[in-house]
Short mmCIF file of C-alpha atoms and ligand atoms in Angstrom, two decimals:
data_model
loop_
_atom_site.label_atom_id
_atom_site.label_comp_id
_atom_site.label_asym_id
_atom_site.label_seq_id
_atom_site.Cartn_x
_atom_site.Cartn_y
_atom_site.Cartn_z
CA UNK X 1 8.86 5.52 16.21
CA UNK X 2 12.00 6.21 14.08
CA UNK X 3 14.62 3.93 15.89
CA UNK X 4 17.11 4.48 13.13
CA UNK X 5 20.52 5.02 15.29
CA UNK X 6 23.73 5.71 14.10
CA UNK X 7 27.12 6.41 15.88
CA UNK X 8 27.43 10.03 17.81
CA UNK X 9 30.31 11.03 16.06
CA UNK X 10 28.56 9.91 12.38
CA UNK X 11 26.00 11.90 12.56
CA UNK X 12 28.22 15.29 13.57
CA UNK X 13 29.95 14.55 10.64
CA UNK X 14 27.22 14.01 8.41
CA UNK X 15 25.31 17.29 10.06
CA UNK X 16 28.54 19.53 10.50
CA UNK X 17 31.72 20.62 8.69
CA UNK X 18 33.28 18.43 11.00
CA UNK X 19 35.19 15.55 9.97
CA UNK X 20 34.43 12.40 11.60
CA UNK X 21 37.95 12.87 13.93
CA UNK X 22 37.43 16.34 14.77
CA UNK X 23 33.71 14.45 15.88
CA UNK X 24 35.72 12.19 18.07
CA UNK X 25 38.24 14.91 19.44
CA UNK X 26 35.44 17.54 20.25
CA UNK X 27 33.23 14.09 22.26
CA UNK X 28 36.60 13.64 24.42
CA UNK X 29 36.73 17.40 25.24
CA UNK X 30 33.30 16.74 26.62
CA UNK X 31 31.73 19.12 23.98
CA UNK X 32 28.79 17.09 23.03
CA UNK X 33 25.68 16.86 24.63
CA UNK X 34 22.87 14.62 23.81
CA UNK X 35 19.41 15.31 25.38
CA UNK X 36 21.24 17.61 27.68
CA UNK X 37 23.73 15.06 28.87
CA UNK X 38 27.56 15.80 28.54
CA UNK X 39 29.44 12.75 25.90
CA UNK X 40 32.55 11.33 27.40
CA UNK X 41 32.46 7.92 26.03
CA UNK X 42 32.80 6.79 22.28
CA UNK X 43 30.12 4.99 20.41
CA UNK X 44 27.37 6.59 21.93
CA UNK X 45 24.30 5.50 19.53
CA UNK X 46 21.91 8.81 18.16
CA UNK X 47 19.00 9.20 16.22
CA UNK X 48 17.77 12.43 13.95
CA UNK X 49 14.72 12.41 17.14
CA UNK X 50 17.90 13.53 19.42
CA UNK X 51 18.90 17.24 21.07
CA UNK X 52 22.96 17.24 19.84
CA UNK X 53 24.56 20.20 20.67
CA UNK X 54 28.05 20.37 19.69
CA UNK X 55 30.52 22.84 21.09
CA UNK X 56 27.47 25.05 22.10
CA UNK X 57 25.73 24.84 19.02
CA UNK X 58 22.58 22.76 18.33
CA UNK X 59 23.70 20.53 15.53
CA UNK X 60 20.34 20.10 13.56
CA UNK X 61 17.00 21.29 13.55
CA UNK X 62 14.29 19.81 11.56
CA UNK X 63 11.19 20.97 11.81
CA UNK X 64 8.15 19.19 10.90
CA UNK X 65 6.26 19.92 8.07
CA UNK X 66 3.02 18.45 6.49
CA UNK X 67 1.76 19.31 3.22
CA UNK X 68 -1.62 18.14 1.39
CA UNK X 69 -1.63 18.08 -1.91
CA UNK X 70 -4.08 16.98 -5.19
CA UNK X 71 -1.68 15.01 -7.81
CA UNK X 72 -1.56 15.55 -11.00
CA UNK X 73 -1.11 12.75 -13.35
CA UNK X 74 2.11 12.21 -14.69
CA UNK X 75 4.11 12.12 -11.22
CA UNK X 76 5.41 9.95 -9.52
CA UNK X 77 4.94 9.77 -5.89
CA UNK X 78 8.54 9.44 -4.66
CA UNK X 79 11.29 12.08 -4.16
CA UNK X 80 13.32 10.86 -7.11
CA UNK X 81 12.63 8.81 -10.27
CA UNK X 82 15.54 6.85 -12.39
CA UNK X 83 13.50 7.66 -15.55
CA UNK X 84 13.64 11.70 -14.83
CA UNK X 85 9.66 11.82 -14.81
CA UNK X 86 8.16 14.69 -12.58
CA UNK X 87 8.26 13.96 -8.84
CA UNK X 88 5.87 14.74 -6.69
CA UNK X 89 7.84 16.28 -4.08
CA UNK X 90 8.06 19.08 -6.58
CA UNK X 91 5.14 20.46 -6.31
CA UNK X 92 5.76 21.82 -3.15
CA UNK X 93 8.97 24.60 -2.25
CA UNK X 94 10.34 23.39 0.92
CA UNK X 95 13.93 22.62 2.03
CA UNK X 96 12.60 20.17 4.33
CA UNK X 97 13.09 16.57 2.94
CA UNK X 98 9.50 15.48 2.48
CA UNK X 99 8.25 12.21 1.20
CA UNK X 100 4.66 10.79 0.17
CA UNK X 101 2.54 9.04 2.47
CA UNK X 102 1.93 6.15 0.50
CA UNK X 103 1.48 6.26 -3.36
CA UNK X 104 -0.46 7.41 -5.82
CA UNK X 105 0.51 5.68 -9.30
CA UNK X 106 1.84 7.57 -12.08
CA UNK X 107 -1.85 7.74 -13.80
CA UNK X 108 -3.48 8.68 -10.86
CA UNK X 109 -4.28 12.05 -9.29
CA UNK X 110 -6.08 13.22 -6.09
CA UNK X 111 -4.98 13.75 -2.42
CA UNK X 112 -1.63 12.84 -1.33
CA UNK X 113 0.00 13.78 1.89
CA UNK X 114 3.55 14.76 1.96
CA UNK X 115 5.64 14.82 5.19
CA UNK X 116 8.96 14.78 6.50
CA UNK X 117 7.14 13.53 9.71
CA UNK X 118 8.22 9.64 9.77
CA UNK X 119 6.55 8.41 12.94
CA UNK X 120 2.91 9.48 11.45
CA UNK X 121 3.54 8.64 8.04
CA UNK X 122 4.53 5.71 8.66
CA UNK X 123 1.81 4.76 10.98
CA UNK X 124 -0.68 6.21 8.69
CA UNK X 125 0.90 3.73 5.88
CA UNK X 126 0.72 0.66 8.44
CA UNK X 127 -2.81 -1.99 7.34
CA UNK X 128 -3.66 -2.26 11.11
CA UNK X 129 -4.77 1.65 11.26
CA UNK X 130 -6.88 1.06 8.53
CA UNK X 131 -7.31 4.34 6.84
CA UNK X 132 -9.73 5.28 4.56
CA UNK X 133 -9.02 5.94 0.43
CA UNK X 134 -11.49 6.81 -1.52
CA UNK X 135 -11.27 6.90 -4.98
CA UNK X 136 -13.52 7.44 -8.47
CA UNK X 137 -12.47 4.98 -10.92
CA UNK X 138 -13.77 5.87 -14.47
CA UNK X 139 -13.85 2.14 -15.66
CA UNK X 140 -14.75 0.35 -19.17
CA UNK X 141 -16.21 -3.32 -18.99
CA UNK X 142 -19.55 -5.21 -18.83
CA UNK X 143 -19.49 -5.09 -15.10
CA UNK X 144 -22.79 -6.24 -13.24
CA UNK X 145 -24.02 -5.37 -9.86
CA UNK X 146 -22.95 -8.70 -8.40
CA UNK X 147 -19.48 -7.98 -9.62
CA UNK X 148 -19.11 -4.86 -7.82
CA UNK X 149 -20.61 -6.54 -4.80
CA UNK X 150 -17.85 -8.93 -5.06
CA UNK X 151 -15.43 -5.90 -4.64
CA UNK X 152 -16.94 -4.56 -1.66
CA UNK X 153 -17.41 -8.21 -0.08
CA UNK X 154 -13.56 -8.90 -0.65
CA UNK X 155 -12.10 -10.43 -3.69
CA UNK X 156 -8.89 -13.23 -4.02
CA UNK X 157 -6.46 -10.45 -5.00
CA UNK X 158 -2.84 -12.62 -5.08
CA UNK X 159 -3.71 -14.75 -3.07
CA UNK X 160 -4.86 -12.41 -0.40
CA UNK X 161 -8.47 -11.18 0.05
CA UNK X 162 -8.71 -7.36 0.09
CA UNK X 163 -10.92 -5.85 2.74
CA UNK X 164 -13.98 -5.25 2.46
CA UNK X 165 -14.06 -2.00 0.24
CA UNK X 166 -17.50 0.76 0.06
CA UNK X 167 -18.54 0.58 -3.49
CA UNK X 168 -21.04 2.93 -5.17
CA UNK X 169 -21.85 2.70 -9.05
CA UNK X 170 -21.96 6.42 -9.47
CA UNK X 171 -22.87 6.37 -13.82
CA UNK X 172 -23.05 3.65 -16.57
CA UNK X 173 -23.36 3.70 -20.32
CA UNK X 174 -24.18 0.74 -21.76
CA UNK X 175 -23.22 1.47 -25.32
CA UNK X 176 -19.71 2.13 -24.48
CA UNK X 177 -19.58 -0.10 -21.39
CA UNK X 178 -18.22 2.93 -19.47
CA UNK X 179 -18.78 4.01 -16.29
CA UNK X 180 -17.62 5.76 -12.98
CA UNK X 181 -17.45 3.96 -9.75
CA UNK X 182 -16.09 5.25 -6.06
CA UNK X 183 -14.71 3.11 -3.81
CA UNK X 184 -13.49 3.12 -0.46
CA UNK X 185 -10.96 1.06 0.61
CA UNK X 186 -8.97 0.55 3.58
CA UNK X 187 -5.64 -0.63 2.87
CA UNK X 188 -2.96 0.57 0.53
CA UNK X 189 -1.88 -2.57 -1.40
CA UNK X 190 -0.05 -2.20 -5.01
CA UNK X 191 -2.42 -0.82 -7.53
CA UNK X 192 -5.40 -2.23 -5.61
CA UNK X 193 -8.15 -0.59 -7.25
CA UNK X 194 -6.86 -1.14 -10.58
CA UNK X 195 -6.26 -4.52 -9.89
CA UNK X 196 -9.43 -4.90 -8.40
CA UNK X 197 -11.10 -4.11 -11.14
CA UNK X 198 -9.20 -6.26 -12.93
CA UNK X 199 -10.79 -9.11 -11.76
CA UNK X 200 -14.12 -8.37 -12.87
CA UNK X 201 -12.63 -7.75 -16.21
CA UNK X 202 -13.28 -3.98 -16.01
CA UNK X 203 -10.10 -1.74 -16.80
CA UNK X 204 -9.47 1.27 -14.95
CA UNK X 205 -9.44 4.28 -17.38
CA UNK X 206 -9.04 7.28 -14.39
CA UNK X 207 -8.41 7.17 -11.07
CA UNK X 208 -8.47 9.84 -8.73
CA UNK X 209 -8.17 10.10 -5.22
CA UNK X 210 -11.05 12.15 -3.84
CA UNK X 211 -10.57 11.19 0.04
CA UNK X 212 -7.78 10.42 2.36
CA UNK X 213 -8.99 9.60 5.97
CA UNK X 214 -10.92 12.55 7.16
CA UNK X 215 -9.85 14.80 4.22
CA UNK X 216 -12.36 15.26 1.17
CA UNK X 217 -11.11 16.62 -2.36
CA UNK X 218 -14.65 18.31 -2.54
CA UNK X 219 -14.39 20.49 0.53
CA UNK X 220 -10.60 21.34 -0.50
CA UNK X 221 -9.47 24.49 -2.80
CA UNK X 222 -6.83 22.45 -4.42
CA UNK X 223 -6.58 22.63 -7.77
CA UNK X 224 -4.62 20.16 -9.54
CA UNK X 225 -1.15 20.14 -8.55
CA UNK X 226 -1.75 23.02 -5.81
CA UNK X 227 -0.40 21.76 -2.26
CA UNK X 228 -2.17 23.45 1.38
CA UNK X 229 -0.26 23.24 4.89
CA UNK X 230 -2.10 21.21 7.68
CA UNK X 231 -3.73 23.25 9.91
CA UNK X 232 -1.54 22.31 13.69
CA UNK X 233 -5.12 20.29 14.65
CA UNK X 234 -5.67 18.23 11.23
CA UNK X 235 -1.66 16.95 12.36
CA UNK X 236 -3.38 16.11 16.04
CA UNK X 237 -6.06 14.32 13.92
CA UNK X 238 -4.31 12.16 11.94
CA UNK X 239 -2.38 11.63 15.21
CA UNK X 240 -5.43 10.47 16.82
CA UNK X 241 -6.00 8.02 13.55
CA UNK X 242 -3.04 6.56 14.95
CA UNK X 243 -2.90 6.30 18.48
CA UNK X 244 -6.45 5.73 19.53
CA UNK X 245 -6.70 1.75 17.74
CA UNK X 246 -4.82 -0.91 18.27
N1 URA V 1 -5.11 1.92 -6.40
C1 URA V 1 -4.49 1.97 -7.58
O1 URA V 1 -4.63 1.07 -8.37
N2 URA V 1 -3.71 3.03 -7.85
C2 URA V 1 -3.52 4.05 -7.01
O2 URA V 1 -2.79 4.98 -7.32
C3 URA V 1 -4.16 3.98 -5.79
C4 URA V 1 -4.96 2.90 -5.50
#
């Protein structure tokens, strides 16, 4: 839950024409209601999750929307970026202001939700949920069977041990040491995979996202850097990712 609150008459003014006085004047002329209930008092906390009507007109409206998307590489997955790269929140034409759930890096593509929906992003971000990312890693390094059981057992990353990840050697090519692994893990730490691989001396080459909880890339028509609206039950879904564990 989004417990951000801020001061009734704040919020008008940041959400209206009106100044932050005119806020005040309008609450003493019992002209705001919140949740249906007329304001008399000053100080009254809000959030964005509140009904605020003032003098008879609903002062915001944001509606929820969810967006899927398959990143490109060369974006990064915030809404702005200090070194005026592409953003991924460009990709799709929406007034609403939507962030990533999660990141992709830079270099990687694949699925990447996009919401203005804070309550489920958020939980879908939080390690107790556990969602599922699945990636292929094209990697290059003498990598041996026992070293990619390592990865799926749980490795010492920072002084943490990951979670025990899926790992399937997909190709190899012994001449050039390169080859193309998925994994599935279930957490989102900072450049996991890559670092991951890392410790097995193999460097990541590609990476692309190919599954985010119960969505697959392959059952998708998402070309890169095409986005898709979530179908009303795939939102009750990822609801359900949420709600139903503890
Ligand atoms: N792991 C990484 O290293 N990078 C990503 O973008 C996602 C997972």
């Amino acid at each position: 839950m989004n417990n951000n609150t801020i001061r009734l008459q704040k919020m008008i003014a940041e959400n209206s024409d009106y100044s932050r006085r005119k806020a005040e004047e309008l609450i003493a002329a019992h002209k705001v209601s919140v949740n249906g209930e007329i304001i008399t008092a000053m100080g009254v906390k809000v959030s964005y999750k509140d009904e605020i009507i003032v003098d008879d007109v609903v002062l915001f409206h944001h509606e929820k929307v969810y967006f899927l998307i398959n990143k490109p590489i060369n974006y990064i997955s915030s809404r702005k970026d200090n070194f005026n790269r592409a953003v991924v929140t460009s990709l799709v034409p929406t007034n609403e202001k939507i962030y990533p759930v999660g990141r992709l890096d830079y270099n990687t593509s694949g699925l990447l939700l996009m919401t203005n929906d804070g309550e489920l992003a958020n939980g879908l971000m939080h390690p107790k949920f556990k969602i599922p990312k699945t990636y292929i890693a094209k990697v290059r390094g003498n990598y041996s069977k026992q070293d990619l059981s390592k990865l799926a057992r749980g490795i010492n990353l920072e002084g943490k041990k990951t979670l025990p990840a899926k790992v399937i050697p997909l190709s190899y090519d012994k001449k050039s040491q390169i080859g193309r692994v998925q994994i599935t893990i279930f957490e989102g730490r900072n450049l996991q995979v890559r670092k991951m691989f890392a410790l097995i001396d193999t460097k990541v080459m590609e990476l692309k996202r190919i599954g985010y909880g119960f969505f697959n890339l392959a059952n998708e028509t998402l070309p890169t850097g095409a986005y898709r609206e979530l179908k009303v039950k795939e939102v009750q879904k990822l609801y359900n990712l949420i709600n139903n564990k503890e």
